[in-house]
């Protein structure tokens, strides 16, 4: 099939993050499409609208918008109709549903700035929490955590924690060390969702060898040794089983997929505890 | 107005990031709503669907979904209709538009995994680039960059670069130091979009004082001195004007807003150069 070029104009009265995310998710369904994105952010004035329309005329295609102000949305729709440009207001279906079930009108907050900021600060707090509770730090202070991740070395604990923090979860992680028992007393009296991560020993050995070469470490012979790693992984599994923690094998998962699996387990745990 | 409690079930066959982002953006319009989110990720099997429906029956409300597989989407819609649960498939309007303008059917890729992964790797590459080009590092290697940010100390250059990297832009940043001329020769022969950041001298002085206290730095008297900062800011503005770079005052902006303004300037620059 010949590749077609499509210009997509993403128009937002705020940072454009939402319309960008939606576009990325939808374009994943059309891998053959050859797309050029034109990102118009913070569009809040008529002057800015004119600038955007000039760009749209130069490279016509489609327009996807996340614009709260109804007047501005109407203006864009009218103009696009005249130009023959298909335009979709991406949040309309959800906002309309919310307005009807909540029985209240939307507030027309420009860019929804207030809540976006509070969501932003919650995310910043979650990221701070992940940074200060990485790799066994501050284990005495887990009461605030939503999730604890436990796993042996190189099972993506830190990037997974960071991704979950970006989604708003407060996550601590603890790296199991061979021969050192897990300090279970930190969990006493807490009702904390905990998950164990494992990885295929063969893959772990390969990852660790690469890492040792990069770090010029010739000292630690057991770190990448397959027999030792198998024993280490078995010991971790025994701990997970004994503690009744769910286990995720990260072998063929991206960080995002591991995080999604943890969110799902956390939901199941919370729903069945509710 | 009395606060109403609404249960929102977010259902995704993938990581749930998109439906989460859409929900957050829409809820910003209803600051009085008291919402409990139930996040169901990686929903790809009938067993998982049943688990989700059990949760939905326990806490009825509304359902927002990002599900690619048509059969599964139909199942969810039919069941919700029977239960009297309003359900919206959040990407439908955009996917339908893309299908019609591209003249091709969507590919029903489970979770759009392929492209999500390639977008994910592009983002990882952009973050790596931002880390290795932070604060004047590797200025000899700007040919690959999309954006260069120049500013005096404490104008949020690093967090802004990181946020832009998350959006997929390759960003380098350079901190201006009083009395040291900007090394303009690094830009020779490059057609690189460059933006200058400034901040209100009074606010800068306050921020820097706090930072000095945190770092126990009593040596550097001029760092937080208002007169010295005013001179430093003036010198920066002279450089920005002379070079013809657009300038953003970050004083009352969040990192996300500064980044959105940079994206907009970058779009304008690219569109007028096209």
Coordinates of C-alpha atoms in Angstrom, one line a residue:
Chain A
X1 CA 0.0 0.0 0.0
X2 CA 1.3 3.4 -0.9
X3 CA 2.0 5.6 2.2
X4 CA -0.2 8.6 2.4
X5 CA 0.8 11.8 4.1
X6 CA -1.6 13.3 6.5
X7 CA -1.2 16.6 8.4
X8 CA -2.8 16.4 11.9
X9 CA -3.2 19.7 13.7
X10 CA -3.4 19.3 17.5
X11 CA -5.0 22.3 19.1
X12 CA -5.2 22.9 22.8
X13 CA -5.9 25.8 25.2
X14 CA -3.6 24.2 27.7
X15 CA -0.3 22.2 27.5
X16 CA -1.6 19.9 24.7
X17 CA -0.6 16.8 26.7
X18 CA -4.0 15.1 26.5
X19 CA -4.7 15.6 22.8
X20 CA -1.1 14.5 22.1
X21 CA -1.7 11.3 24.1
X22 CA -5.0 10.6 22.4
X23 CA -3.5 11.0 19.0
X24 CA -0.6 8.7 19.8
X25 CA -3.0 6.0 21.0
X26 CA -5.2 6.3 17.9
X27 CA -2.3 6.4 15.4
X28 CA -1.1 3.2 16.9
X29 CA -3.9 1.6 15.0
X30 CA -2.7 2.9 11.6
X31 CA 1.0 1.9 11.4
X32 CA 1.1 2.6 7.6
X33 CA 0.0 6.2 7.9
X34 CA 2.6 8.8 7.3
X35 CA 1.7 11.6 9.6
X36 CA 3.0 15.1 10.3
X37 CA 1.9 16.6 13.6
X38 CA 1.4 20.3 14.1
X39 CA 1.2 21.0 17.8
X40 CA -0.7 24.3 18.7
X41 CA -0.6 24.8 22.5
X42 CA -2.0 27.5 24.8
X43 CA -4.4 28.7 22.1
X44 CA -6.5 31.2 24.0
X45 CA -6.8 34.4 21.8
X46 CA -8.2 35.3 18.4
X47 CA -4.7 36.3 17.3
X48 CA -3.4 32.9 18.2
X49 CA -6.4 31.3 16.4
X50 CA -5.5 33.2 13.2
X51 CA -1.9 32.0 13.4
X52 CA -3.2 28.5 13.7
X53 CA -5.6 28.9 10.8
X54 CA -2.7 30.2 8.6
X55 CA -0.7 27.0 9.4
X56 CA -3.8 24.9 8.8
X57 CA -4.3 26.5 5.3
X58 CA -0.7 25.9 4.4
X59 CA -0.9 22.2 5.4
X60 CA -4.5 21.1 5.3
X61 CA -5.4 17.8 6.9
X62 CA -7.5 17.2 10.0
X63 CA -7.8 19.0 13.3
X64 CA -8.1 17.5 16.8
X65 CA -8.8 19.8 19.6
X66 CA -9.0 20.0 23.4
X67 CA -10.5 23.4 23.9
X68 CA -12.7 24.2 26.9
X69 CA -14.2 27.6 26.0
X70 CA -17.3 27.0 24.1
X71 CA -17.1 30.2 22.0
X72 CA -13.6 29.3 20.8
X73 CA -14.6 25.8 20.0
X74 CA -17.6 27.0 18.0
X75 CA -15.3 29.4 16.1
X76 CA -12.9 26.6 15.2
X77 CA -15.6 24.3 14.1
X78 CA -17.3 26.9 11.9
X79 CA -14.0 27.9 10.3
X80 CA -13.0 24.2 9.7
X81 CA -16.4 23.5 8.2
X82 CA -15.9 26.4 5.8
X83 CA -12.4 25.1 4.9
X84 CA -13.6 21.5 4.5
X85 CA -11.3 20.4 7.3
X86 CA -12.6 17.6 9.5
X87 CA -12.4 18.6 13.1
X88 CA -13.0 16.6 16.3
X89 CA -13.2 17.9 19.9
X90 CA -11.6 14.9 21.6
X91 CA -13.0 15.3 25.1
X92 CA -16.6 16.1 24.2
X93 CA -18.1 12.6 24.7
X94 CA -16.6 12.2 28.2
X95 CA -17.4 15.8 29.3
X96 CA -21.0 15.4 28.1
X97 CA -21.4 12.1 30.0
X98 CA -19.9 13.6 33.2
X99 CA -22.1 16.7 32.9
X100 CA -25.2 14.5 32.6
X101 CA -24.4 12.0 35.4
X102 CA -23.2 14.8 37.8
X103 CA -26.2 16.9 36.9
X104 CA -24.1 20.0 36.7
X105 CA -22.7 22.1 34.0
X106 CA -19.0 22.1 33.3
X107 CA -17.2 25.1 34.7
X108 CA -15.5 26.4 31.6
X109 CA -12.3 26.7 33.5
X110 CA -9.7 27.9 31.0
X111 CA -7.4 24.9 30.5
X112 CA -8.9 23.3 33.6
X113 CA -5.8 24.9 35.2
X114 CA -6.8 24.5 38.8
X115 CA -7.2 20.7 38.8
X116 CA -4.4 20.1 36.4
X117 CA -2.2 21.9 38.8
X118 CA -3.4 19.9 41.8
X119 CA -3.0 16.7 39.7
X120 CA 0.5 17.9 38.7
X121 CA 1.5 18.5 42.3
X122 CA 0.2 15.1 43.3
X123 CA 2.3 13.6 40.6
X124 CA 5.4 15.6 41.7
X125 CA 4.8 14.4 45.3
X126 CA 4.5 10.8 44.1
X127 CA 7.8 11.2 42.1
X128 CA 9.5 12.6 45.2
X129 CA 8.2 9.7 47.2
X130 CA 9.6 7.2 44.7
X131 CA 13.0 8.9 44.7
X132 CA 13.2 8.9 48.5
X133 CA 12.0 5.3 48.8
X134 CA 14.1 3.8 46.0
X135 CA 16.1 0.7 46.7
X136 CA 15.3 0.1 50.3
X137 CA 15.6 3.7 51.5
X138 CA 13.3 5.0 54.3
X139 CA 11.7 1.6 54.8
X140 CA 10.8 2.7 58.3
X141 CA 8.3 5.1 56.7
X142 CA 6.0 2.9 54.5
X143 CA 2.7 4.0 56.1
X144 CA 2.2 6.6 53.3
X145 CA 3.1 4.2 50.4
X146 CA 0.4 2.8 48.1
X147 CA 2.6 0.0 46.8
X148 CA 5.8 -1.8 47.7
X149 CA 7.8 -3.5 45.0
X150 CA 10.3 -6.2 46.0
X151 CA 12.7 -8.0 43.7
X152 CA 16.2 -9.1 43.0
X153 CA 18.8 -7.0 41.2
X154 CA 17.9 -5.9 37.6
X155 CA 14.2 -6.6 37.6
X156 CA 13.4 -3.0 36.6
X157 CA 12.2 -1.9 40.1
X158 CA 13.4 1.7 39.8
X159 CA 12.0 2.6 36.3
X160 CA 8.7 0.8 37.2
X161 CA 8.5 2.8 40.4
X162 CA 9.1 6.0 38.4
X163 CA 6.5 5.2 35.8
X164 CA 3.9 4.4 38.5
X165 CA 4.8 7.6 40.3
X166 CA 4.0 9.5 37.1
X167 CA 0.6 7.8 37.2
X168 CA 0.1 9.1 40.7
X169 CA 1.0 6.1 42.9
X170 CA 3.3 6.4 45.9
X171 CA 5.7 3.5 45.4
X172 CA 8.7 2.2 47.4
X173 CA 11.0 -0.5 46.2
X174 CA 13.3 -2.9 47.9
X175 CA 16.2 -4.9 46.3
X176 CA 16.7 -8.4 47.7
X177 CA 20.3 -9.3 48.3
X178 CA 21.3 -13.0 48.4
X179 CA 21.7 -14.3 51.9
X180 CA 20.1 -11.2 53.5
X181 CA 16.6 -11.9 54.8
X182 CA 13.9 -9.4 53.8
X183 CA 13.2 -7.0 56.8
X184 CA 9.5 -8.1 57.2
X185 CA 9.1 -6.2 60.4
X186 CA 8.8 -2.9 58.4
X187 CA 5.4 -4.2 57.2
X188 CA 4.1 -5.0 60.7
X189 CA 0.7 -3.4 61.3
X190 CA 0.6 -2.0 57.8
X191 CA -2.0 -3.0 55.2
X192 CA 0.3 -2.4 52.3
X193 CA 0.0 -3.8 48.8
X194 CA 3.2 -5.6 48.0
X195 CA 4.3 -7.2 44.7
X196 CA 7.3 -9.4 43.8
X197 CA 9.2 -9.0 40.6
X198 CA 11.2 -11.8 39.0
X199 CA 13.1 -12.3 35.7
X200 CA 14.2 -15.3 33.8
X201 CA 17.6 -16.3 35.3
X202 CA 19.2 -16.7 31.8
X203 CA 18.2 -13.2 30.8
X204 CA 19.2 -11.8 34.2
X205 CA 22.7 -13.3 33.8
X206 CA 23.0 -11.7 30.3
X207 CA 21.8 -8.3 31.6
X208 CA 24.2 -8.4 34.6
X209 CA 27.2 -9.4 32.4
X210 CA 26.6 -6.4 30.2
X211 CA 26.2 -4.2 33.2
X212 CA 29.5 -5.5 34.7
X213 CA 31.3 -4.8 31.5
X214 CA 30.0 -1.3 31.5
X215 CA 31.0 -0.8 35.1
X216 CA 34.4 -2.5 34.6
X217 CA 33.6 -4.8 37.5
X218 CA 35.7 -8.0 37.5
X219 CA 35.5 -8.6 41.2
X220 CA 32.0 -9.9 41.8
X221 CA 32.0 -13.3 40.2
X222 CA 28.7 -14.6 41.5
X223 CA 26.7 -11.5 40.3
X224 CA 26.3 -12.8 36.8
X225 CA 26.8 -16.5 37.5
X226 CA 23.8 -18.5 36.2
X227 CA 23.8 -21.1 39.0
X228 CA 24.0 -18.4 41.7
X229 CA 21.2 -16.4 40.0
X230 CA 18.9 -19.4 39.8
X231 CA 19.4 -19.9 43.5
X232 CA 18.8 -16.2 44.1
X233 CA 15.6 -16.2 42.0
X234 CA 14.3 -19.4 43.8
X235 CA 15.0 -17.8 47.2
X236 CA 13.0 -14.7 46.1
X237 CA 10.1 -16.9 44.9
X238 CA 10.0 -18.7 48.3
X239 CA 9.7 -15.3 50.0
X240 CA 6.9 -14.1 47.7
X241 CA 4.9 -17.3 48.2
X242 CA 5.4 -17.4 52.0
X243 CA 4.3 -13.8 52.2
X244 CA 1.3 -14.3 49.8
X245 CA 2.5 -11.5 47.5
X246 CA 1.5 -11.7 43.8
X247 CA 4.5 -12.1 41.4
X248 CA 5.2 -10.6 38.0
X249 CA 7.7 -12.1 35.7
X250 CA 9.2 -9.0 33.8
X251 CA 11.1 -11.1 31.3
X252 CA 9.2 -10.1 28.2
X253 CA 7.5 -7.0 29.5
X254 CA 8.3 -3.3 28.9
X255 CA 8.3 -1.1 32.0
X256 CA 4.9 0.3 31.0
X257 CA 3.4 -3.2 30.8
X258 CA 4.9 -4.3 34.1
X259 CA 3.5 -1.1 35.7
X260 CA 0.1 -1.8 34.1
X261 CA 0.1 -5.3 35.5
X262 CA 0.9 -3.8 39.0
X263 CA -1.9 -1.3 38.7
X264 CA -4.3 -4.1 37.8
X265 CA -3.2 -6.3 40.8
X266 CA -3.5 -3.2 43.0
X267 CA -7.1 -2.6 41.8
X268 CA -8.0 -6.2 42.4
X269 CA -6.5 -6.1 45.9
X270 CA -8.2 -2.9 46.8
X271 CA -11.6 -4.0 45.3
X272 CA -11.6 -7.3 47.2
X273 CA -10.5 -5.5 50.5
X274 CA -13.3 -2.9 50.1
Chain B
X1 CA -23.8 22.3 46.6
X2 CA -23.7 18.9 48.2
X3 CA -20.8 16.8 46.9
X4 CA -21.9 13.7 45.0
X5 CA -19.8 10.5 44.9
X6 CA -19.2 9.1 41.5
X7 CA -17.5 5.8 40.7
X8 CA -15.6 5.9 37.4
X9 CA -14.3 2.6 36.0
X10 CA -11.4 3.1 33.6
X11 CA -11.0 0.0 31.4
X12 CA -8.1 -0.5 29.0
X13 CA -6.6 -3.4 27.1
X14 CA -3.2 -1.7 27.5
X15 CA -1.5 0.4 30.2
X16 CA -4.5 2.6 30.8
X17 CA -2.4 5.7 30.4
X18 CA -4.6 7.3 27.7
X19 CA -7.9 6.8 29.4
X20 CA -6.4 8.0 32.6
X21 CA -5.1 11.2 31.0
X22 CA -8.5 11.9 29.3
X23 CA -10.4 11.4 32.6
X24 CA -8.0 13.7 34.4
X25 CA -8.5 16.4 31.7
X26 CA -12.3 16.1 31.8
X27 CA -12.6 16.0 35.6
X28 CA -10.8 19.3 35.7
X29 CA -14.0 20.8 34.5
X30 CA -16.0 19.4 37.5
X31 CA -14.0 20.5 40.6
X32 CA -16.9 19.8 42.9
X33 CA -17.3 16.2 41.9
X34 CA -16.2 13.6 44.4
X35 CA -14.8 10.8 42.3
X36 CA -13.4 7.4 43.0
X37 CA -11.4 5.9 40.1
X38 CA -11.2 2.1 39.5
X39 CA -8.4 1.4 37.1
X40 CA -8.7 -1.8 35.1
X41 CA -5.6 -2.3 32.9
X42 CA -4.5 -5.0 30.4
X43 CA -8.1 -6.3 30.1
X44 CA -7.8 -8.8 27.3
X45 CA -9.6 -12.0 28.4
X46 CA -13.2 -13.0 29.3
X47 CA -12.0 -13.9 32.9
X48 CA -10.6 -10.5 33.3
X49 CA -13.9 -9.0 32.0
X50 CA -15.9 -10.9 34.6
X51 CA -13.6 -9.6 37.4
X52 CA -14.1 -6.1 36.1
X53 CA -17.9 -6.5 35.9
X54 CA -17.9 -7.8 39.5
X55 CA -16.2 -4.7 40.6
X56 CA -18.5 -2.6 38.5
X57 CA -21.6 -4.2 40.2
X58 CA -20.2 -3.6 43.6
X59 CA -19.6 0.1 42.8
X60 CA -21.8 1.2 40.0
X61 CA -21.1 4.5 38.2
X62 CA -19.8 5.1 34.7
X63 CA -17.4 3.3 32.5
X64 CA -14.8 4.9 30.2
X65 CA -12.8 2.5 28.0
X66 CA -10.0 2.4 25.6
X67 CA -10.4 -1.1 24.1
X68 CA -9.3 -1.8 20.6
X69 CA -10.8 -5.3 20.0
X70 CA -14.3 -4.8 18.6
X71 CA -15.7 -8.0 20.0
X72 CA -14.6 -7.1 23.5
X73 CA -15.9 -3.5 23.1
X74 CA -19.3 -4.9 22.0
X75 CA -19.4 -7.2 25.0
X76 CA -18.7 -4.4 27.4
X77 CA -21.3 -2.1 25.8
X78 CA -24.0 -4.8 25.8
X79 CA -23.4 -5.7 29.4
X80 CA -23.3 -2.1 30.6
X81 CA -26.5 -1.4 28.7
X82 CA -28.1 -4.3 30.6
X83 CA -26.8 -3.0 33.9
X84 CA -27.8 0.6 33.2
X85 CA -24.2 1.8 33.3
X86 CA -23.3 4.6 30.9
X87 CA -20.2 3.6 28.9
X88 CA -18.1 5.6 26.5
X89 CA -15.4 4.4 24.3
X90 CA -13.0 7.4 24.5
X91 CA -11.0 7.0 21.3
X92 CA -13.9 6.1 18.9
X93 CA -14.4 9.6 17.5
X94 CA -10.8 10.1 16.6
X95 CA -10.2 6.5 15.3
X96 CA -13.3 6.8 13.1
X97 CA -12.1 10.1 11.7
X98 CA -8.6 8.6 11.0
X99 CA -10.1 5.5 9.4
X100 CA -12.2 7.7 7.1
X101 CA -9.5 10.2 6.0
X102 CA -6.9 7.5 5.6
X103 CA -9.3 5.3 3.7
X104 CA -8.1 2.2 5.6
X105 CA -9.5 0.1 8.3
X106 CA -7.8 0.2 11.7
X107 CA -5.6 -2.8 12.3
X108 CA -7.1 -4.1 15.6
X109 CA -3.6 -4.3 17.1
X110 CA -4.1 -5.5 20.7
X111 CA -3.2 -2.5 22.7
X112 CA -1.5 -0.9 19.7
X113 CA 1.6 -2.4 21.3
X114 CA 3.9 -2.0 18.3
X115 CA 3.6 1.7 17.9
X116 CA 3.2 2.4 21.6
X117 CA 6.6 0.6 22.0
X118 CA 8.2 2.7 19.3
X119 CA 6.8 5.9 20.7
X120 CA 8.0 4.7 24.1
X121 CA 11.5 4.2 22.8
X122 CA 11.5 7.6 21.1
X123 CA 10.6 9.1 24.4
X124 CA 13.4 7.2 26.2
X125 CA 15.8 8.4 23.6
X126 CA 14.6 12.0 24.1
X127 CA 15.0 11.7 27.9
X128 CA 18.5 10.2 27.4
X129 CA 19.3 13.2 25.1
X130 CA 18.1 15.7 27.7
X131 CA 20.1 14.0 30.4
X132 CA 23.3 14.0 28.4
X133 CA 22.8 17.6 27.2
X134 CA 21.8 19.2 30.5
X135 CA 23.5 22.3 31.7
X136 CA 25.9 22.9 28.8
X137 CA 27.1 19.3 28.4
X138 CA 28.0 18.1 24.9
X139 CA 27.3 21.4 23.3
X140 CA 29.6 20.3 20.5
X141 CA 26.9 17.9 19.5
X142 CA 23.8 19.9 18.9
X143 CA 23.0 18.8 15.3
X144 CA 20.6 16.2 16.7
X145 CA 18.7 18.6 19.0
X146 CA 15.2 19.9 18.3
X147 CA 15.4 22.7 20.8
X148 CA 18.1 24.6 22.8
X149 CA 17.1 26.3 26.0
X150 CA 19.3 29.1 27.3
X151 CA 18.8 30.9 30.7
X152 CA 20.4 32.1 33.8
X153 CA 20.5 30.0 37.0
X154 CA 17.1 28.9 38.5
X155 CA 14.9 29.5 35.5
X156 CA 13.6 25.8 35.5
X157 CA 15.8 24.8 32.5
X158 CA 16.3 21.2 33.6
X159 CA 12.7 20.3 34.6
X160 CA 11.4 22.0 31.5
X161 CA 13.9 20.0 29.3
X162 CA 12.7 16.8 31.1
X163 CA 9.1 17.5 30.5
X164 CA 9.7 18.3 26.8
X165 CA 11.7 15.1 26.5
X166 CA 8.7 13.2 27.8
X167 CA 6.7 14.8 25.0
X168 CA 9.3 13.5 22.5
X169 CA 11.5 16.6 21.9
X170 CA 15.3 16.4 22.0
X171 CA 16.3 19.3 24.2
X172 CA 19.6 20.7 25.3
X173 CA 20.0 23.4 27.8
X174 CA 22.7 25.9 28.7
X175 CA 23.1 27.9 31.9
X176 CA 24.4 31.5 31.4
X177 CA 27.1 32.4 33.9
X178 CA 27.6 36.2 34.7
X179 CA 30.6 37.5 32.9
X180 CA 31.1 34.4 30.7
X181 CA 30.0 35.0 27.0
X182 CA 27.6 32.5 25.5
X183 CA 29.6 30.1 23.2
X184 CA 27.8 31.1 20.1
X185 CA 30.2 29.2 17.8
X186 CA 28.4 25.9 18.7
X187 CA 25.4 27.1 16.7
X188 CA 27.4 27.9 13.6
X189 CA 25.9 26.2 10.6
X190 CA 23.0 24.8 12.6
X191 CA 19.4 25.7 12.0
X192 CA 18.4 25.1 15.7
X193 CA 15.4 26.5 17.4
X194 CA 16.7 28.4 20.5
X195 CA 14.7 30.0 23.3
X196 CA 15.7 32.1 26.2
X197 CA 14.2 31.8 29.7
X198 CA 14.1 34.7 32.2
X199 CA 12.6 35.1 35.6
X200 CA 11.7 38.1 37.7
X201 CA 14.9 39.2 39.5
X202 CA 13.0 39.6 42.9
X203 CA 11.7 36.0 42.7
X204 CA 15.0 34.7 41.5
X205 CA 16.7 36.3 44.5
X206 CA 14.2 34.6 46.8
X207 CA 14.6 31.2 45.2
X208 CA 18.4 31.4 45.2
X209 CA 18.4 32.5 48.9
X210 CA 16.4 29.4 49.8
X211 CA 18.7 27.2 47.7
X212 CA 21.8 28.7 49.4
X213 CA 20.4 27.9 52.8
X214 CA 19.6 24.4 51.7
X215 CA 23.1 24.0 50.4
X216 CA 24.7 25.7 53.4
X217 CA 26.5 28.0 51.0
X218 CA 27.7 31.2 52.6
X219 CA 30.5 31.9 50.2
X220 CA 28.8 33.2 47.1
X221 CA 27.5 36.6 48.1
X222 CA 26.5 37.8 44.6
X223 CA 24.4 34.6 43.8
X224 CA 21.3 35.9 45.6
X225 CA 22.1 39.7 45.6
X226 CA 19.3 41.5 43.9
X227 CA 21.4 44.1 42.2
X228 CA 23.7 41.5 40.7
X229 CA 20.8 39.4 39.6
X230 CA 19.2 42.4 37.8
X231 CA 22.4 43.0 36.0
X232 CA 22.6 39.2 35.1
X233 CA 19.0 39.2 33.8
X234 CA 19.7 42.3 31.7
X235 CA 22.8 40.8 30.2
X236 CA 20.8 37.7 29.3
X237 CA 18.1 39.7 27.7
X238 CA 20.7 41.6 25.6
X239 CA 22.0 38.2 24.4
X240 CA 18.5 37.0 23.6
X241 CA 17.6 40.2 21.6
X242 CA 20.9 40.2 19.8
X243 CA 20.5 36.6 18.8
X244 CA 16.8 37.0 17.8
X245 CA 15.7 34.3 20.2
X246 CA 12.2 34.3 21.6
X247 CA 12.0 34.8 25.3
X248 CA 9.7 33.3 27.9
X249 CA 9.3 34.8 31.4
X250 CA 8.8 31.8 33.7
X251 CA 7.9 33.9 36.7
X252 CA 4.2 32.8 37.1
X253 CA 4.3 29.7 35.0
X254 CA 4.4 26.0 36.0
X255 CA 7.0 23.8 34.2
X256 CA 4.2 22.4 32.1
X257 CA 3.0 25.8 31.0
X258 CA 6.6 26.9 30.1
X259 CA 7.0 23.7 28.1
X260 CA 3.7 24.3 26.3
X261 CA 4.8 27.8 25.4
X262 CA 8.1 26.5 24.1
X263 CA 6.2 23.9 22.0
X264 CA 4.0 26.6 20.6
X265 CA 7.0 28.8 19.7
X266 CA 8.7 25.8 18.1
X267 CA 5.6 25.1 16.0
X268 CA 5.5 28.7 14.8
X269 CA 9.2 28.7 14.0
X270 CA 8.9 25.4 12.1
X271 CA 5.7 26.4 10.3
X272 CA 7.2 29.7 9.1
X273 CA 10.4 28.0 8.0
X274 CA 8.5 25.3 6.1

